[in-house]
PDB file of C-alpha atoms in Angstrom:
ATOM      1  CA  MET A   5      12.243   6.989  -4.861  1.00 88.00           C
ATOM      2  CA  LEU A   6      13.608   5.117  -2.564  1.00 89.00           C
ATOM      3  CA  ARG A   7      13.095   1.628  -4.627  1.00 90.00           C
ATOM      4  CA  LEU A   8      15.141   3.942  -7.434  1.00 90.00           C
ATOM      5  CA  LEU A   9      17.934   4.879  -5.220  1.00 91.00           C
ATOM      6  CA  ARG A  10      18.077   1.153  -3.868  1.00 90.00           C
ATOM      7  CA  ASP A  11      18.355  -0.758  -7.134  1.00 91.00           C
ATOM      8  CA  GLY A  12      20.645   1.936  -8.762  1.00 90.00           C
ATOM      9  CA  GLY A  13      22.459   3.715  -6.486  1.00 91.00           C
ATOM     10  CA  PRO A  14      23.469   7.476  -6.044  1.00 92.00           C
ATOM     11  CA  GLN A  15      21.967   9.422  -8.390  1.00 89.00           C
ATOM     12  CA  PRO A  16      20.788  13.225  -9.840  1.00 88.00           C
ATOM     13  CA  VAL A  17      17.298  14.283  -9.397  1.00 84.00           C
ATOM     14  CA  GLN A  18      17.031  14.461 -12.929  1.00 82.00           C
ATOM     15  CA  VAL A  19      17.634  10.772 -13.529  1.00 85.00           C
ATOM     16  CA  LEU A  20      15.049  10.235 -10.053  1.00 85.00           C
ATOM     17  CA  ALA A  21      12.250  12.585 -12.109  1.00 83.00           C
ATOM     18  CA  ASP A  22      12.201  10.561 -14.997  1.00 84.00           C
ATOM     19  CA  PRO A  23       9.778   7.657 -14.202  1.00 86.00           C
ATOM     20  CA  PHE A  24       7.543  10.269 -12.728  1.00 83.00           C
ATOM     21  CA  ASP A  25       4.674  12.526 -14.417  1.00 81.00           C
ATOM     22  CA  MET A  26       5.857  15.766 -12.418  1.00 75.00           C
ATOM     23  CA  ARG A  27       7.346  18.307 -12.840  1.00 75.00           C
ATOM     24  CA  ARG A  28      11.079  18.972 -11.378  1.00 71.00           C
ATOM     25  CA  PRO A  29      10.414  21.618  -9.034  1.00 74.00           C
ATOM     26  CA  SER A  30       7.712  19.561  -7.604  1.00 76.00           C
ATOM     27  CA  LEU A  31       9.341  16.351  -7.784  1.00 78.00           C
ATOM     28  CA  SER A  32      12.688  17.881  -5.997  1.00 77.00           C
ATOM     29  CA  GLU A  33      10.280  18.627  -2.863  1.00 84.00           C
ATOM     30  CA  HIS A  34      10.584  14.700  -2.510  1.00 86.00           C
ATOM     31  CA  PRO A  35      14.568  14.341  -1.766  1.00 85.00           C
ATOM     32  CA  LYS A  36      14.231  17.589   0.675  1.00 88.00           C
ATOM     33  CA  VAL A  37      11.178  16.060   2.829  1.00 90.00           C
ATOM     34  CA  LEU A  38      13.336  12.496   2.382  1.00 90.00           C
ATOM     35  CA  ARG A  39      16.802  14.248   3.651  1.00 90.00           C
ATOM     36  CA  GLU A  40      14.984  15.775   6.312  1.00 92.00           C
ATOM     37  CA  ALA A  41      13.663  12.380   7.622  1.00 90.00           C
ATOM     38  CA  GLY A  42      17.229  10.802   7.299  1.00 92.00           C
ATOM     39  CA  LEU A  43      16.557   8.648   4.480  1.00 92.00           C
ATOM     40  CA  VAL A  44      18.698  10.582   1.807  1.00 93.00           C
ATOM     41  CA  SER A  45      21.862  12.125   1.926  1.00 93.00           C
ATOM     42  CA  GLU A  46      22.540  14.579  -0.988  1.00 91.00           C
ATOM     43  CA  GLN A  47      26.534  15.148  -2.111  1.00 91.00           C
ATOM     44  CA  ARG A  48      27.549  17.799  -4.898  1.00 90.00           C
ATOM     45  CA  SER A  49      29.134  16.477  -7.570  1.00 82.00           C
ATOM     46  CA  GLY A  50      30.037  19.030 -10.033  1.00 87.00           C
ATOM     47  CA  ARG A  51      26.991  20.924 -11.266  1.00 88.00           C
ATOM     48  CA  GLN A  52      24.803  17.977  -9.846  1.00 87.00           C
ATOM     49  CA  ARG A  53      23.667  16.689  -6.650  1.00 88.00           C
ATOM     50  CA  MET A  54      23.830  13.033  -6.101  1.00 91.00           C
ATOM     51  CA  HIS A  55      21.340  11.696  -3.837  1.00 92.00           C
ATOM     52  CA  ARG A  56      22.207   8.160  -1.484  1.00 93.00           C
ATOM     53  CA  LEU A  57      19.715   6.114  -0.068  1.00 93.00           C
ATOM     54  CA  GLU A  58      20.768   5.988   3.588  1.00 93.00           C
ATOM     55  CA  ALA A  59      19.120   2.646   4.590  1.00 88.00           C
ATOM     56  CA  ALA A  60      19.864   2.690   8.617  1.00 89.00           C
ATOM     57  CA  PRO A  61      16.410   4.704   9.660  1.00 89.00           C
ATOM     58  CA  LEU A  62      14.517   2.261   7.374  1.00 88.00           C
ATOM     59  CA  ALA A  63      16.197  -0.645   9.321  1.00 88.00           C
ATOM     60  CA  GLU A  64      15.003   0.668  12.695  1.00 89.00           C
ATOM     61  CA  ALA A  65      12.032   0.960  11.206  1.00 89.00           C
ATOM     62  CA  GLN A  66      11.604  -2.895  10.283  1.00 89.00           C
ATOM     63  CA  ASP A  67      12.868  -3.731  13.793  1.00 91.00           C
ATOM     64  CA  TRP A  68      10.429  -1.960  15.383  1.00 90.00           C
ATOM     65  CA  LEU A  69       7.836  -3.447  12.642  1.00 91.00           C
ATOM     66  CA  GLN A  70       8.866  -7.306  13.431  1.00 90.00           C
ATOM     67  CA  PRO A  71       6.838  -8.023  16.339  1.00 88.00           C
ATOM     68  CA  TYR A  72       3.536  -6.992  14.444  1.00 90.00           C
ATOM     69  CA  GLU A  73       4.887  -8.324  11.087  1.00 89.00           C
ATOM     70  CA  ARG A  74       5.007 -11.947  13.123  1.00 86.00           C
ATOM     71  CA  PHE A  75       1.849 -11.076  14.825  1.00 89.00           C
ATOM     72  CA  TRP A  76      -0.259 -10.640  11.616  1.00 91.00           C
ATOM     73  CA  ARG A  77       1.412 -13.438   9.881  1.00 90.00           C
ATOM     74  CA  GLY A  78       0.295 -15.955  12.173  1.00 89.00           C
ATOM     75  CA  ARG A  79      -3.088 -14.587  12.311  1.00 91.00           C
ATOM     76  CA  LEU A  80      -2.957 -14.580   8.707  1.00 92.00           C
ATOM     77  CA  LYS A  81      -1.756 -18.228   8.847  1.00 92.00           C
ATOM     78  CA  ASP A  82      -4.659 -19.206  11.011  1.00 91.00           C
ATOM     79  CA  LEU A  83      -7.474 -17.586   8.794  1.00 92.00           C
ATOM     80  CA  GLY A  84      -5.709 -19.497   5.956  1.00 91.00           C
ATOM     81  CA  ALA A  85      -6.046 -23.072   7.881  1.00 91.00           C
ATOM     82  CA  LEU A  86      -9.942 -22.337   8.747  1.00 91.00           C
ATOM     83  CA  LEU A  87     -10.565 -21.390   4.914  1.00 90.00           C
ATOM     84  CA  ASP A  88      -9.055 -24.732   4.143  1.00 89.00           C
ATOM     85  CA  ARG A  89     -11.204 -26.267   6.647  1.00 89.00           C
ATOM     86  CA  THR A  90     -14.283 -24.775   5.348  1.00 86.00           C
ATOM     87  CA  PRO A  91     -16.111 -26.848   2.667  1.00 82.00           C
ATOM     88  CA  ASP A  92     -16.232 -24.902  -0.458  1.00 75.00           C
ATOM     89  CA  ASP A  93     -19.904 -25.772  -2.175  1.00 66.00           C
ATOM     90  CA  GLY A  94     -19.283 -24.171  -5.212  1.00 62.00           C
ATOM     91  CA  VAL A  95     -22.310 -21.705  -4.702  1.00 55.00           C
ATOM     92  CA  THR A  96     -21.391 -17.819  -4.812  1.00 53.00           C
ATOM     93  CA  ARG A  97     -23.683 -15.678  -2.490  1.00 50.00           C
ATOM     94  CA  ALA A  98     -24.134 -12.165  -2.850  1.00 49.00           C
ATOM     95  CA  THR A  99     -24.047 -10.412   0.566  1.00 50.00           C
ATOM     96  CA  HIS A 100     -25.519  -7.485   1.574  1.00 45.00           C
ATOM     97  CA  PRO A 101     -22.969  -4.202   1.792  1.00 49.00           C
ATOM     98  CA  THR A 102     -23.675  -3.808   5.747  1.00 47.00           C
ATOM     99  CA  THR A 103     -25.317  -6.985   6.902  1.00 45.00           C
ATOM    100  CA  THR A 104     -23.548  -9.607   5.187  1.00 44.00           C
ATOM    101  CA  SER A 105     -26.847 -11.670   4.943  1.00 43.00           C
ATOM    102  CA  PRO A 106     -27.023 -14.408   1.905  1.00 43.00           C
ATOM    103  CA  SER A 107     -29.509 -13.664  -0.612  1.00 42.00           C
ATOM    104  CA  PRO A 108     -30.310 -15.614  -3.959  1.00 45.00           C
ATOM    105  CA  ASN A 109     -31.431 -12.706  -6.004  1.00 45.00           C
ATOM    106  CA  CYS A 110     -30.341  -9.295  -4.302  1.00 50.00           C
ATOM    107  CA  SER A 111     -28.144  -8.446  -1.877  1.00 50.00           C
ATOM    108  CA  CYS A 112     -30.511  -7.748   0.740  1.00 52.00           C
ATOM    109  CA  SER A 113     -33.429  -9.856  -0.067  1.00 51.00           C
ATOM    110  CA  GLY A 114     -35.504  -7.202  -0.396  1.00 49.00           C
ATOM    111  CA  ARG A 115     -34.496  -5.325   2.898  1.00 50.00           C
ATOM    112  CA  CYS A 116     -33.066  -2.498   0.824  1.00 50.00           C
ATOM    113  CA  ARG A 117     -36.655  -1.796  -0.777  1.00 46.00           C
ATOM    114  CA  GLY A 118     -35.127  -0.735  -3.637  1.00 45.00           C
ATOM    115  CA  ARG A 119     -32.418   2.085  -2.640  1.00 44.00           C
ATOM    116  CA  MET A 120     -29.887  -0.119  -2.991  1.00 44.00           C
ATOM    117  CA  ARG A 121     -30.374  -0.796  -6.776  1.00 41.00           C
ATOM    118  CA  SER A 122     -27.314   0.605  -7.774  1.00 44.00           C
ATOM    119  CA  GLY A 123     -25.430  -0.924  -5.093  1.00 45.00           C
ATOM    120  CA  CYS A 124     -26.820  -4.663  -5.677  1.00 45.00           C
ATOM    121  CA  ARG A 125     -23.838  -6.764  -5.273  1.00 46.00           C
ATOM    122  CA  SER A 126     -25.880  -9.925  -6.904  1.00 43.00           C
ATOM    123  CA  GLY A 127     -24.962  -8.369 -10.267  1.00 45.00           C
ATOM    124  CA  THR A 128     -29.153  -8.299 -10.932  1.00 44.00           C
ATOM    125  CA  GLY A 129     -29.711  -4.566 -10.071  1.00 43.00           C
ATOM    126  CA  THR A 130     -32.888  -5.762  -8.417  1.00 42.00           C
ATOM    127  CA  PRO A 131     -33.759  -5.426  -4.546  1.00 39.00           C
TER     128      PRO A 131
END
């Protein structure tokens, strides 16, 4: 809904409801919650209530999240560099869902003793 208001400007709830598979009474709760959060304002225009995006609180949230974004961006960059340095031998290895140990036929080399037949990640369905 916020994206619709950002892209389309102020809109009545009927227009905002169109892209969603919800009944209007259920959908009308969403603008109410967004108004209470200060993200949307409402103004009457004749019989319609026009909803407008209030972006200032989103900018505050973005400012608060920015240090975390820088942190994770750096971590992901480091991970990418590590993966670039890791040789790719072209072999895809199945791994056990909990131990991550490689196996030629099954995700656990038989350690599951048949309990993981349906969960076998190797695609063979056998322990």
